[in-house]
PDB file of C-alpha atoms in Angstrom:
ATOM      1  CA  UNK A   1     -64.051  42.420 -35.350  1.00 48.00           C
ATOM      2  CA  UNK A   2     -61.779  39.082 -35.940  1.00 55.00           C
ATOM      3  CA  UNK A   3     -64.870  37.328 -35.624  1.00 45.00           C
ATOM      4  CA  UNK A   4     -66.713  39.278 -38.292  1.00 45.00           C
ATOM      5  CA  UNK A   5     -63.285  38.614 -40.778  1.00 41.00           C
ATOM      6  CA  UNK A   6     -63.313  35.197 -40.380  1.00 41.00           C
ATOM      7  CA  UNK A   7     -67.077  34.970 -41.037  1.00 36.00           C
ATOM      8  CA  UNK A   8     -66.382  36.746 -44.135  1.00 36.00           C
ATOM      9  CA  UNK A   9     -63.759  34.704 -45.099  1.00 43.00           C
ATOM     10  CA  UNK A  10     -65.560  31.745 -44.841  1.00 44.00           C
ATOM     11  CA  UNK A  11     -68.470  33.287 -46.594  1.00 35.00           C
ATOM     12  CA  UNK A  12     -66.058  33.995 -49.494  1.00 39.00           C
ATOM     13  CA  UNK A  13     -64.359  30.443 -49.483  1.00 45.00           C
ATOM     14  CA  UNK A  14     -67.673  28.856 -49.955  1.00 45.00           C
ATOM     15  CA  UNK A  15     -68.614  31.111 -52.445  1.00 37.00           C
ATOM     16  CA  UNK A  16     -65.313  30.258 -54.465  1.00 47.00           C
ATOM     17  CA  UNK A  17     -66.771  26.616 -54.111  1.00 49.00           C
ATOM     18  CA  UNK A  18     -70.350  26.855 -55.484  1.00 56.00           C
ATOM     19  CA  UNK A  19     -71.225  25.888 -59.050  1.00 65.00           C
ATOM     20  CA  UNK A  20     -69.752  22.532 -58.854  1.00 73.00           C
ATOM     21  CA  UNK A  21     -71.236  19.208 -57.419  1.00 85.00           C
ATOM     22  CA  UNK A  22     -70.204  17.873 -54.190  1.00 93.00           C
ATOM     23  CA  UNK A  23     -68.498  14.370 -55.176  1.00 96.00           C
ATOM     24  CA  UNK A  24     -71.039  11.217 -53.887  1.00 97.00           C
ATOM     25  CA  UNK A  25     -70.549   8.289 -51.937  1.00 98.00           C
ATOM     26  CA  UNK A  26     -69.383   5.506 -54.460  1.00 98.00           C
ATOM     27  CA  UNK A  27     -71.263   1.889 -53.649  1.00 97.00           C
ATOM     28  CA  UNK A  28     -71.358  -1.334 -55.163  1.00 96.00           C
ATOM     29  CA  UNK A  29     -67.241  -1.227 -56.046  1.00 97.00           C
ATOM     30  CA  UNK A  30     -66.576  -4.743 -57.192  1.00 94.00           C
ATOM     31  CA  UNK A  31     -65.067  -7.119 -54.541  1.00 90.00           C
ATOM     32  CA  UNK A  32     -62.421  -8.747 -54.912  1.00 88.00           C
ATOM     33  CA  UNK A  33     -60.815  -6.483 -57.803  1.00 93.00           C
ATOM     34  CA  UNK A  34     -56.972  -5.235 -56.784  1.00 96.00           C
ATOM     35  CA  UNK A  35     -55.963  -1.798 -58.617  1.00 97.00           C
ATOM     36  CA  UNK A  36     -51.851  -0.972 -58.256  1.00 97.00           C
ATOM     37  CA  UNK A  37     -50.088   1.698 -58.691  1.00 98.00           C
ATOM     38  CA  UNK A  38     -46.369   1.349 -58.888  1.00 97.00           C
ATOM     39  CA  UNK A  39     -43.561   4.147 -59.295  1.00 98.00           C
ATOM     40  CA  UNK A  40     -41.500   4.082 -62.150  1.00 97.00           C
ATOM     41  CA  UNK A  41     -38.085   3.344 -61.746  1.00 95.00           C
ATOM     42  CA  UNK A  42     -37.029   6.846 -63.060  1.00 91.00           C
ATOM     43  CA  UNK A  43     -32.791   7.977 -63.527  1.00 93.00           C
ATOM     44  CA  UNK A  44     -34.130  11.732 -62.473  1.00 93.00           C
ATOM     45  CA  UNK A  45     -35.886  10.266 -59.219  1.00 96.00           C
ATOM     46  CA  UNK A  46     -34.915   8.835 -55.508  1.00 97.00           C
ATOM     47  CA  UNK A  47     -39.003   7.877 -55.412  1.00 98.00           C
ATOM     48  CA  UNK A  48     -39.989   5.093 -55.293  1.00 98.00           C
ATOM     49  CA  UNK A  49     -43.103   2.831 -54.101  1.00 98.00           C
ATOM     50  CA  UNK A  50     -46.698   2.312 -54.644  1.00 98.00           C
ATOM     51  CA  UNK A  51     -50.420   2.489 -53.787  1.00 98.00           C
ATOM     52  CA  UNK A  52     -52.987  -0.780 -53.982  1.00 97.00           C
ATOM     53  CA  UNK A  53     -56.805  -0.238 -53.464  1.00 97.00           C
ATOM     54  CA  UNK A  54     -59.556  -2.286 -53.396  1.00 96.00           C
ATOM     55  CA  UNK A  55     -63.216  -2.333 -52.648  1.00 96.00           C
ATOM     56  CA  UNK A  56     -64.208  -0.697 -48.822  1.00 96.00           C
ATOM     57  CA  UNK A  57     -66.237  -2.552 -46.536  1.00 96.00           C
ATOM     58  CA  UNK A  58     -69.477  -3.338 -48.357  1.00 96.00           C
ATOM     59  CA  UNK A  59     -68.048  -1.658 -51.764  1.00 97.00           C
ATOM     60  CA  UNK A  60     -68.461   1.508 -50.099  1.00 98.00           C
ATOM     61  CA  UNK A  61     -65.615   3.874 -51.256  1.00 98.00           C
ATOM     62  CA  UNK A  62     -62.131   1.957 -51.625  1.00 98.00           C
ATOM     63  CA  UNK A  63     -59.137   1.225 -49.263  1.00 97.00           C
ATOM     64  CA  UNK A  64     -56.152   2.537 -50.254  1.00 98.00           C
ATOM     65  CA  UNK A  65     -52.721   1.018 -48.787  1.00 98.00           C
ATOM     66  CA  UNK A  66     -50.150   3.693 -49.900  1.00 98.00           C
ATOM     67  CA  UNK A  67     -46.106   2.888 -49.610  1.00 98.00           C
ATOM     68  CA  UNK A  68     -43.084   5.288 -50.534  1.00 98.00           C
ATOM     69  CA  UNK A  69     -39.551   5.379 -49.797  1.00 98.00           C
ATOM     70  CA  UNK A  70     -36.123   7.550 -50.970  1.00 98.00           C
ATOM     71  CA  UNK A  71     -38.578  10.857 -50.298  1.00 98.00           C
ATOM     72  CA  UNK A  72     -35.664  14.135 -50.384  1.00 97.00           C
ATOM     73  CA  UNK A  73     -36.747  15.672 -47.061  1.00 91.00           C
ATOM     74  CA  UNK A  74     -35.365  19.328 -48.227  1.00 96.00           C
ATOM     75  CA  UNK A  75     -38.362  18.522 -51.272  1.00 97.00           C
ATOM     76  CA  UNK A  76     -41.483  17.931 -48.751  1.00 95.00           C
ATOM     77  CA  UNK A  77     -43.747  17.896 -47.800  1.00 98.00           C
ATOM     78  CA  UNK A  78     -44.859  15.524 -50.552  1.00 98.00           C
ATOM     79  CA  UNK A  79     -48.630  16.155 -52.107  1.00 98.00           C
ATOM     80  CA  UNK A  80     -49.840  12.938 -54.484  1.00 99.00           C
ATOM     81  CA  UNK A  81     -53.006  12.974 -56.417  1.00 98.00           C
ATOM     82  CA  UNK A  82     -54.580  11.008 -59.209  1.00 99.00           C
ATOM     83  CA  UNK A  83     -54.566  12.325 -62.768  1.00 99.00           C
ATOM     84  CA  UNK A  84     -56.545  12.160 -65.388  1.00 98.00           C
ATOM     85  CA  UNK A  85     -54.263  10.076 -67.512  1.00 98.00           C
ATOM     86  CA  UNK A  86     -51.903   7.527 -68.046  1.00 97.00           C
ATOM     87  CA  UNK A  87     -48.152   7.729 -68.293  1.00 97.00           C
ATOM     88  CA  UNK A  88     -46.253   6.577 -71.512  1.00 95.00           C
ATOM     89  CA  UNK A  89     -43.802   4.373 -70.862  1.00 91.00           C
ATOM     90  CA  UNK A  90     -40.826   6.415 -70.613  1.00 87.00           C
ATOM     91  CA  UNK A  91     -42.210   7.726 -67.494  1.00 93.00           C
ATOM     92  CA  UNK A  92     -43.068  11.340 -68.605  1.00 95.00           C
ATOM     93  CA  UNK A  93     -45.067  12.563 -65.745  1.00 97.00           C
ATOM     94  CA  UNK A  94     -46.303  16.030 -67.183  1.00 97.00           C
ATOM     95  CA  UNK A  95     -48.620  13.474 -69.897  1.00 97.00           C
ATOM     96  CA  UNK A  96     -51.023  12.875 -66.887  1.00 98.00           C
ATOM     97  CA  UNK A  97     -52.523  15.554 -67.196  1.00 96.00           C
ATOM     98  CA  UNK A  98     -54.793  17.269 -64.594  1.00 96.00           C
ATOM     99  CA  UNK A  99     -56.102  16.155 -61.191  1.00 97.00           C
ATOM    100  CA  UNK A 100     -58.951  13.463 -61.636  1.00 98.00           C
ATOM    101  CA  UNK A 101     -62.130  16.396 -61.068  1.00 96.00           C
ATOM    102  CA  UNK A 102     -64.676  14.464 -62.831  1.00 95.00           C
ATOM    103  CA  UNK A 103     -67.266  17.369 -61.001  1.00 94.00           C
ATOM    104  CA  UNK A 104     -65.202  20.407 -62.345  1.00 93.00           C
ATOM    105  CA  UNK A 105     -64.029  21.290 -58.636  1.00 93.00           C
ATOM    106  CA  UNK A 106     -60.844  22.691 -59.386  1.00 91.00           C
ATOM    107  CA  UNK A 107     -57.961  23.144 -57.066  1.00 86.00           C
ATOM    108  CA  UNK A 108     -58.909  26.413 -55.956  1.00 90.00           C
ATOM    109  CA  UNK A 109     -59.711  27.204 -52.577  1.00 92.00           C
ATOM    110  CA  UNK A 110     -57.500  24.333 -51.420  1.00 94.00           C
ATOM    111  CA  UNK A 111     -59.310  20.862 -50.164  1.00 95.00           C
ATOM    112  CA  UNK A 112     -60.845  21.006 -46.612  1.00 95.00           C
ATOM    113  CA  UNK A 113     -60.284  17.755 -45.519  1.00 96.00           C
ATOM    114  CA  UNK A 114     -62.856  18.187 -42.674  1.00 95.00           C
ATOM    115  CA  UNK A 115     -65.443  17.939 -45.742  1.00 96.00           C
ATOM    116  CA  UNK A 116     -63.827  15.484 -48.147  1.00 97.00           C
ATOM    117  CA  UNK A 117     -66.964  15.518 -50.596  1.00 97.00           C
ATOM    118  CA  UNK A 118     -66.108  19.161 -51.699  1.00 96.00           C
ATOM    119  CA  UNK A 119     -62.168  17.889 -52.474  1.00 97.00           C
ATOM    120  CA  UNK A 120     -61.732  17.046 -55.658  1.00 97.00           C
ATOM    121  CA  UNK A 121     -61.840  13.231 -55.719  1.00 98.00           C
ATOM    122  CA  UNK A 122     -58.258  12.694 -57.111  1.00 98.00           C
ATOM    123  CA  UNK A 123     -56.650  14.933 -54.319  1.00 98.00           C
ATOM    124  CA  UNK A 124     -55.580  12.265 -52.200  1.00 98.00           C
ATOM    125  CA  UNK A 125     -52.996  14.104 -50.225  1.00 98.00           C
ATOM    126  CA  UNK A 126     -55.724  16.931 -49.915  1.00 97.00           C
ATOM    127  CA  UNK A 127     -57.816  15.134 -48.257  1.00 98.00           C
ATOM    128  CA  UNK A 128     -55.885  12.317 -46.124  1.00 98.00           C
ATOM    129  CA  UNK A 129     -52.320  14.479 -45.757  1.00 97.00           C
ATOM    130  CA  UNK A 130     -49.482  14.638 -47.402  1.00 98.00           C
ATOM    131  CA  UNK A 131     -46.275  12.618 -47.403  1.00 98.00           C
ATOM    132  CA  UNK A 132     -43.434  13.529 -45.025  1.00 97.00           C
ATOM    133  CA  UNK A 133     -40.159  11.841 -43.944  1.00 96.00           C
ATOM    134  CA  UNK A 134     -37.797  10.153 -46.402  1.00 97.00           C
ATOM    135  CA  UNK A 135     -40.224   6.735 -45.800  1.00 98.00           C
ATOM    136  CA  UNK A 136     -43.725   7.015 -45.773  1.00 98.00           C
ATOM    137  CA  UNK A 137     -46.975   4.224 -45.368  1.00 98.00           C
ATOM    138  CA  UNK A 138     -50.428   4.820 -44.396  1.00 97.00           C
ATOM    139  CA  UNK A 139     -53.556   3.378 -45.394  1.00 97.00           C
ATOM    140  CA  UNK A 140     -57.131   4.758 -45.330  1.00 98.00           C
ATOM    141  CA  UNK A 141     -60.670   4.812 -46.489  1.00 98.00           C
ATOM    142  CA  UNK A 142     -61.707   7.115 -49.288  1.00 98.00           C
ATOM    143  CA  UNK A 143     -65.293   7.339 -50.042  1.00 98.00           C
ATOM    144  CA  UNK A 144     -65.304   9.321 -53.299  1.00 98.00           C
ATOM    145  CA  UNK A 145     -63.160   7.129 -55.606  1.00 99.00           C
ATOM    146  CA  UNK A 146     -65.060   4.061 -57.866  1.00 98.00           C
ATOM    147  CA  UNK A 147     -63.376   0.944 -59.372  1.00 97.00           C
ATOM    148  CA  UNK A 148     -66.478   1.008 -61.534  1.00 96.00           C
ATOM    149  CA  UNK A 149     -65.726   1.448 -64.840  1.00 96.00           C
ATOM    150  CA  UNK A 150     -68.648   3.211 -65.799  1.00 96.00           C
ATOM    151  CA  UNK A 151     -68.112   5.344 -62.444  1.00 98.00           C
ATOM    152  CA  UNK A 152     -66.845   9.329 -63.303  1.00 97.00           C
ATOM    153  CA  UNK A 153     -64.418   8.702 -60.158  1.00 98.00           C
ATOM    154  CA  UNK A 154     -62.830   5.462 -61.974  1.00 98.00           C
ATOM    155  CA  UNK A 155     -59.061   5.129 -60.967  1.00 98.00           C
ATOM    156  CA  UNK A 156     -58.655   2.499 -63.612  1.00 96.00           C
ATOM    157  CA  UNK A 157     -56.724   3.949 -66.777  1.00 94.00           C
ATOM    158  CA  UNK A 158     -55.680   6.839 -64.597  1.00 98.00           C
ATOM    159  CA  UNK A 159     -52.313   7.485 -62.997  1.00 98.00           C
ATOM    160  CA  UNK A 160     -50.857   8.705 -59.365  1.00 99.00           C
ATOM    161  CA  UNK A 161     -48.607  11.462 -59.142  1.00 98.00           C
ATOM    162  CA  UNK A 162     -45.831  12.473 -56.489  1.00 99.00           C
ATOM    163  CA  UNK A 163     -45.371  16.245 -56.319  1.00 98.00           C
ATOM    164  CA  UNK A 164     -42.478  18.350 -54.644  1.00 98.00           C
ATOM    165  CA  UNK A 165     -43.858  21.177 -52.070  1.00 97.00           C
ATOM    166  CA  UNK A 166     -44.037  23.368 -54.545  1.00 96.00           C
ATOM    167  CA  UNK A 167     -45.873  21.514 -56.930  1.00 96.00           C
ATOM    168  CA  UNK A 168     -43.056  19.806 -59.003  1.00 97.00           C
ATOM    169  CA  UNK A 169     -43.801  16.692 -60.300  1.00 98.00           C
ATOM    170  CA  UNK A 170     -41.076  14.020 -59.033  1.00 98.00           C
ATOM    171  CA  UNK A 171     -42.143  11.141 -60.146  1.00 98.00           C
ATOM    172  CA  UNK A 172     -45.541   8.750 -61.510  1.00 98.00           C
ATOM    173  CA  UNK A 173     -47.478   6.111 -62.099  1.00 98.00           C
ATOM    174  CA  UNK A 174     -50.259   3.682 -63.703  1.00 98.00           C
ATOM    175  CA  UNK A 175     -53.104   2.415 -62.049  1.00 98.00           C
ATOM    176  CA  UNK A 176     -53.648  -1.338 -63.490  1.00 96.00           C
ATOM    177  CA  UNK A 177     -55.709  -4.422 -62.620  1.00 96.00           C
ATOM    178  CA  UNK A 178     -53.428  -7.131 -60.866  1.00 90.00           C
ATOM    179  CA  UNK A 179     -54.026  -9.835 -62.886  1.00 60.00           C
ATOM    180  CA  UNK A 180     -54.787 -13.268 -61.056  1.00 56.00           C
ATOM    181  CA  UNK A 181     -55.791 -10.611 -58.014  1.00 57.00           C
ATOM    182  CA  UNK A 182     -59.629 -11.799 -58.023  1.00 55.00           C
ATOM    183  CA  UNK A 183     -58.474 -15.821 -56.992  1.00 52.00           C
ATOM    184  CA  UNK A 184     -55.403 -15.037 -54.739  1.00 52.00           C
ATOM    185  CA  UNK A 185     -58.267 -12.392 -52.736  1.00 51.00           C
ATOM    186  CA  UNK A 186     -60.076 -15.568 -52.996  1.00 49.00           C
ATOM    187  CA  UNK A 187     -57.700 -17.914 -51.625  1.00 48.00           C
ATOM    188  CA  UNK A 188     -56.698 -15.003 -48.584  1.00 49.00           C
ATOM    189  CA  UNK A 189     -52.980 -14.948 -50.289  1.00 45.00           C
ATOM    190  CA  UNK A 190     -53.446 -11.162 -51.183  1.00 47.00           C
ATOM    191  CA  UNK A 191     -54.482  -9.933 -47.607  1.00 45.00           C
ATOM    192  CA  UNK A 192     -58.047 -10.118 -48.097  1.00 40.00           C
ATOM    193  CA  UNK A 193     -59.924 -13.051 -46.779  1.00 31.00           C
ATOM    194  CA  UNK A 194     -63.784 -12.570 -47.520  1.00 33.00           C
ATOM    195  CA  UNK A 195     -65.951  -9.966 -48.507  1.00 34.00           C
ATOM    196  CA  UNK A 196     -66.207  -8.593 -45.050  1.00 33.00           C
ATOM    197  CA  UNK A 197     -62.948  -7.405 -44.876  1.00 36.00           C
ATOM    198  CA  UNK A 198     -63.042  -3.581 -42.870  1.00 38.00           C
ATOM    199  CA  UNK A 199     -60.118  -1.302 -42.758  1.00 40.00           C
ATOM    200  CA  UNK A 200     -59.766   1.005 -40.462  1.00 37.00           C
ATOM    201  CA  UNK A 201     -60.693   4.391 -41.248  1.00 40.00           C
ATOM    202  CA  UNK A 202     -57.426   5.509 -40.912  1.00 40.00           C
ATOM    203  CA  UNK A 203     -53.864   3.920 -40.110  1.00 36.00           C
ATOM    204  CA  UNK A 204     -50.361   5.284 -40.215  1.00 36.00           C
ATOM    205  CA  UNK A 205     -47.658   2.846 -39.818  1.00 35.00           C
ATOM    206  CA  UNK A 206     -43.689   3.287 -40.044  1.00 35.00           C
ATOM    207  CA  UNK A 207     -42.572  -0.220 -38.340  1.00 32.00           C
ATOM    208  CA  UNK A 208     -42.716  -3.251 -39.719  1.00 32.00           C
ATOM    209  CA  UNK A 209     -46.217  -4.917 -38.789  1.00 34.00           C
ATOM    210  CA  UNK A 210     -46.132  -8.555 -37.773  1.00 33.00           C
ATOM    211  CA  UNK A 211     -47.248 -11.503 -39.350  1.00 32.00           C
ATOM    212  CA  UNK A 212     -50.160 -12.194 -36.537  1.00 32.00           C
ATOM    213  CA  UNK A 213     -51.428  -8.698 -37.492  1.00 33.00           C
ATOM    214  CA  UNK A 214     -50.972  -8.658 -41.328  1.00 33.00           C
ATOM    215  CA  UNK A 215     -50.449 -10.391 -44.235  1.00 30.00           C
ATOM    216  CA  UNK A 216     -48.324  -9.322 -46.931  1.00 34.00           C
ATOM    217  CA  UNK A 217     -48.540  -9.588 -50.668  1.00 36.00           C
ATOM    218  CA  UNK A 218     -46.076  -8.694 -53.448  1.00 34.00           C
ATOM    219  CA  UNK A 219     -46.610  -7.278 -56.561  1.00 36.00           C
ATOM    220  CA  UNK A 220     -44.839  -6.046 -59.262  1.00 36.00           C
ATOM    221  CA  UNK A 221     -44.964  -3.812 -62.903  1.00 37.00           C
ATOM    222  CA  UNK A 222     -43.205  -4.571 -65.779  1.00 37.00           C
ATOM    223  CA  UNK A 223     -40.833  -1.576 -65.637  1.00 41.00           C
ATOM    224  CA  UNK A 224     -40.808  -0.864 -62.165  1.00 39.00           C
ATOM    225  CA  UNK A 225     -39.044  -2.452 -59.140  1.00 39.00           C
ATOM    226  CA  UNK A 226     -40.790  -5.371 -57.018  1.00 40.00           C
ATOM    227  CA  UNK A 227     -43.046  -3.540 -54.055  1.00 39.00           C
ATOM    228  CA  UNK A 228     -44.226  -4.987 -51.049  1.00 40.00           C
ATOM    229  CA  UNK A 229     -47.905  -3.868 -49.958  1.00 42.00           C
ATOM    230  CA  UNK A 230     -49.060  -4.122 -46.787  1.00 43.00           C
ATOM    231  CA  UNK A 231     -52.913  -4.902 -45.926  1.00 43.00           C
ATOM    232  CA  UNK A 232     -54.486  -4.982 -42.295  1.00 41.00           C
ATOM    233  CA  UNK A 233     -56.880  -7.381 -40.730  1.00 35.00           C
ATOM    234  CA  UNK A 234     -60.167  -7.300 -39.119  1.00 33.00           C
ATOM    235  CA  UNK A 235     -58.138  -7.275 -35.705  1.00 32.00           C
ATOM    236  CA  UNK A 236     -55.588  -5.127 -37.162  1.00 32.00           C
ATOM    237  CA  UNK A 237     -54.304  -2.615 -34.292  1.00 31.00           C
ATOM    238  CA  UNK A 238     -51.906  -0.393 -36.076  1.00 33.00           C
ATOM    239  CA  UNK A 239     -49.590   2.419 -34.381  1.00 33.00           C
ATOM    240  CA  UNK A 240     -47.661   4.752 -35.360  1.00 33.00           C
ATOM    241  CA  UNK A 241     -43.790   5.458 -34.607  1.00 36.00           C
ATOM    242  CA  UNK A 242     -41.951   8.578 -33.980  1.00 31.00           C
TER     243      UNK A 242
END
């Protein structure tokens, strides 16, 4: 009898989920371009951080190296997605819009992160977890995200949102081009040294990493705070703390 439920529930769940296109594998991402996110330093929010992507190994998908700290633990856990737009400049998060669901998946049933394809593509939390603790950092491969221009799952001229549990939006903000990124990638000074860099698939880290296993680079936004972003090596071997 539980059996048959659960068979029907599933049934139902992928039923919910038809209609739409599963999102594809993005290729050909161009190496070495550098996308950043940075929080905004906002009076009404203890949030702050950001995320840096570039290209995955061979241009498949993009890495994402994702860094927050002054998270209110009695707010979490913390779900973050991209959105469809930018955020003016006074840091208004409800301008950006919806979730980035360039294949009309909506949010409903919730992602399965055992089948990332069916997410939709800006659901980052949905589909690699969400943010917990008052400091959070992880890093990770996602497959369905372009820095294409021309790609429907573009994260350029797009923004990244931090929600509250339930749903609240704390605090935002812009994906832009580094500028200068494409020579210090070049050069190795941004934590890339050639275009066979490989992340891992996944990587959680809440100590400090050393210098023999990673190489830091700083950026920073106009009206935000200086960040620190953390990228791993080939040889990386990352762990994760209590």
């Amino acid at each position: 009898m539980i059996y048959s439920l659960l068979l029907l529930a599933s049934l139902a769940l992928s039923a919910l989920v038809q209609g739409y296109t599963p999102a594809p594998v993005t290729t050909n991402n161009p190496f070495p371009d550098v996308y950043t996110a940075t929080l905004f330093d906002s009076p009404s929010s203890s949030i702050r951080g950001s995320i840096t992507v570039i290209a995955g190994p061979g241009g498949v998908g993009l890495s994402f190296s994702v860094h927050f700290t002054g998270l209110p633990p009695d707010l979490g856990p913390f779900p973050y997605h991209i959105h469809v737009l930018p955020v003016p400049a006074g840091g208004n998060c409800t301008a950006a819009g919806g979730h980035l669901d360039p294949y009309n998946r909506g949010d409903e049933p919730p992602c399965d992160p055992s089948d990332p394809a069916t997410c939709e593509v800006g659901d980052l939390s949905g589909k690699h977890g969400n943010a917990t603790g008052s400091v959070f950092s992880t890093g990770y491969i996602d497959k369905y995200l372009s820095t294409v221009p021309s790609d429907p799952a573009f994260i350029g001229r797009r923004s990244i949102v931090v929600h509250s549990s339930n749903g609240a939006r704390l605090n935002c903000g812009n994906f832009q081009l580094i500028s200068g990124a494409q020579e210090a990638v070049t050069r190795g000074t941004l934590g890339v040294i050639n275009e066979t860099f490989s992340a891992p698939e996944t990587f959680t880290t809440k100590t400090t990493t050393s210098r023999s296993t990673a190489i830091k680079a700083t950026t920073s936004h106009p009206t935000s705070t200086k960040t620190t972003t953390t990228f791993p090596t080939r040889t990386s071997t990352h762990t994760t703390g209590s």
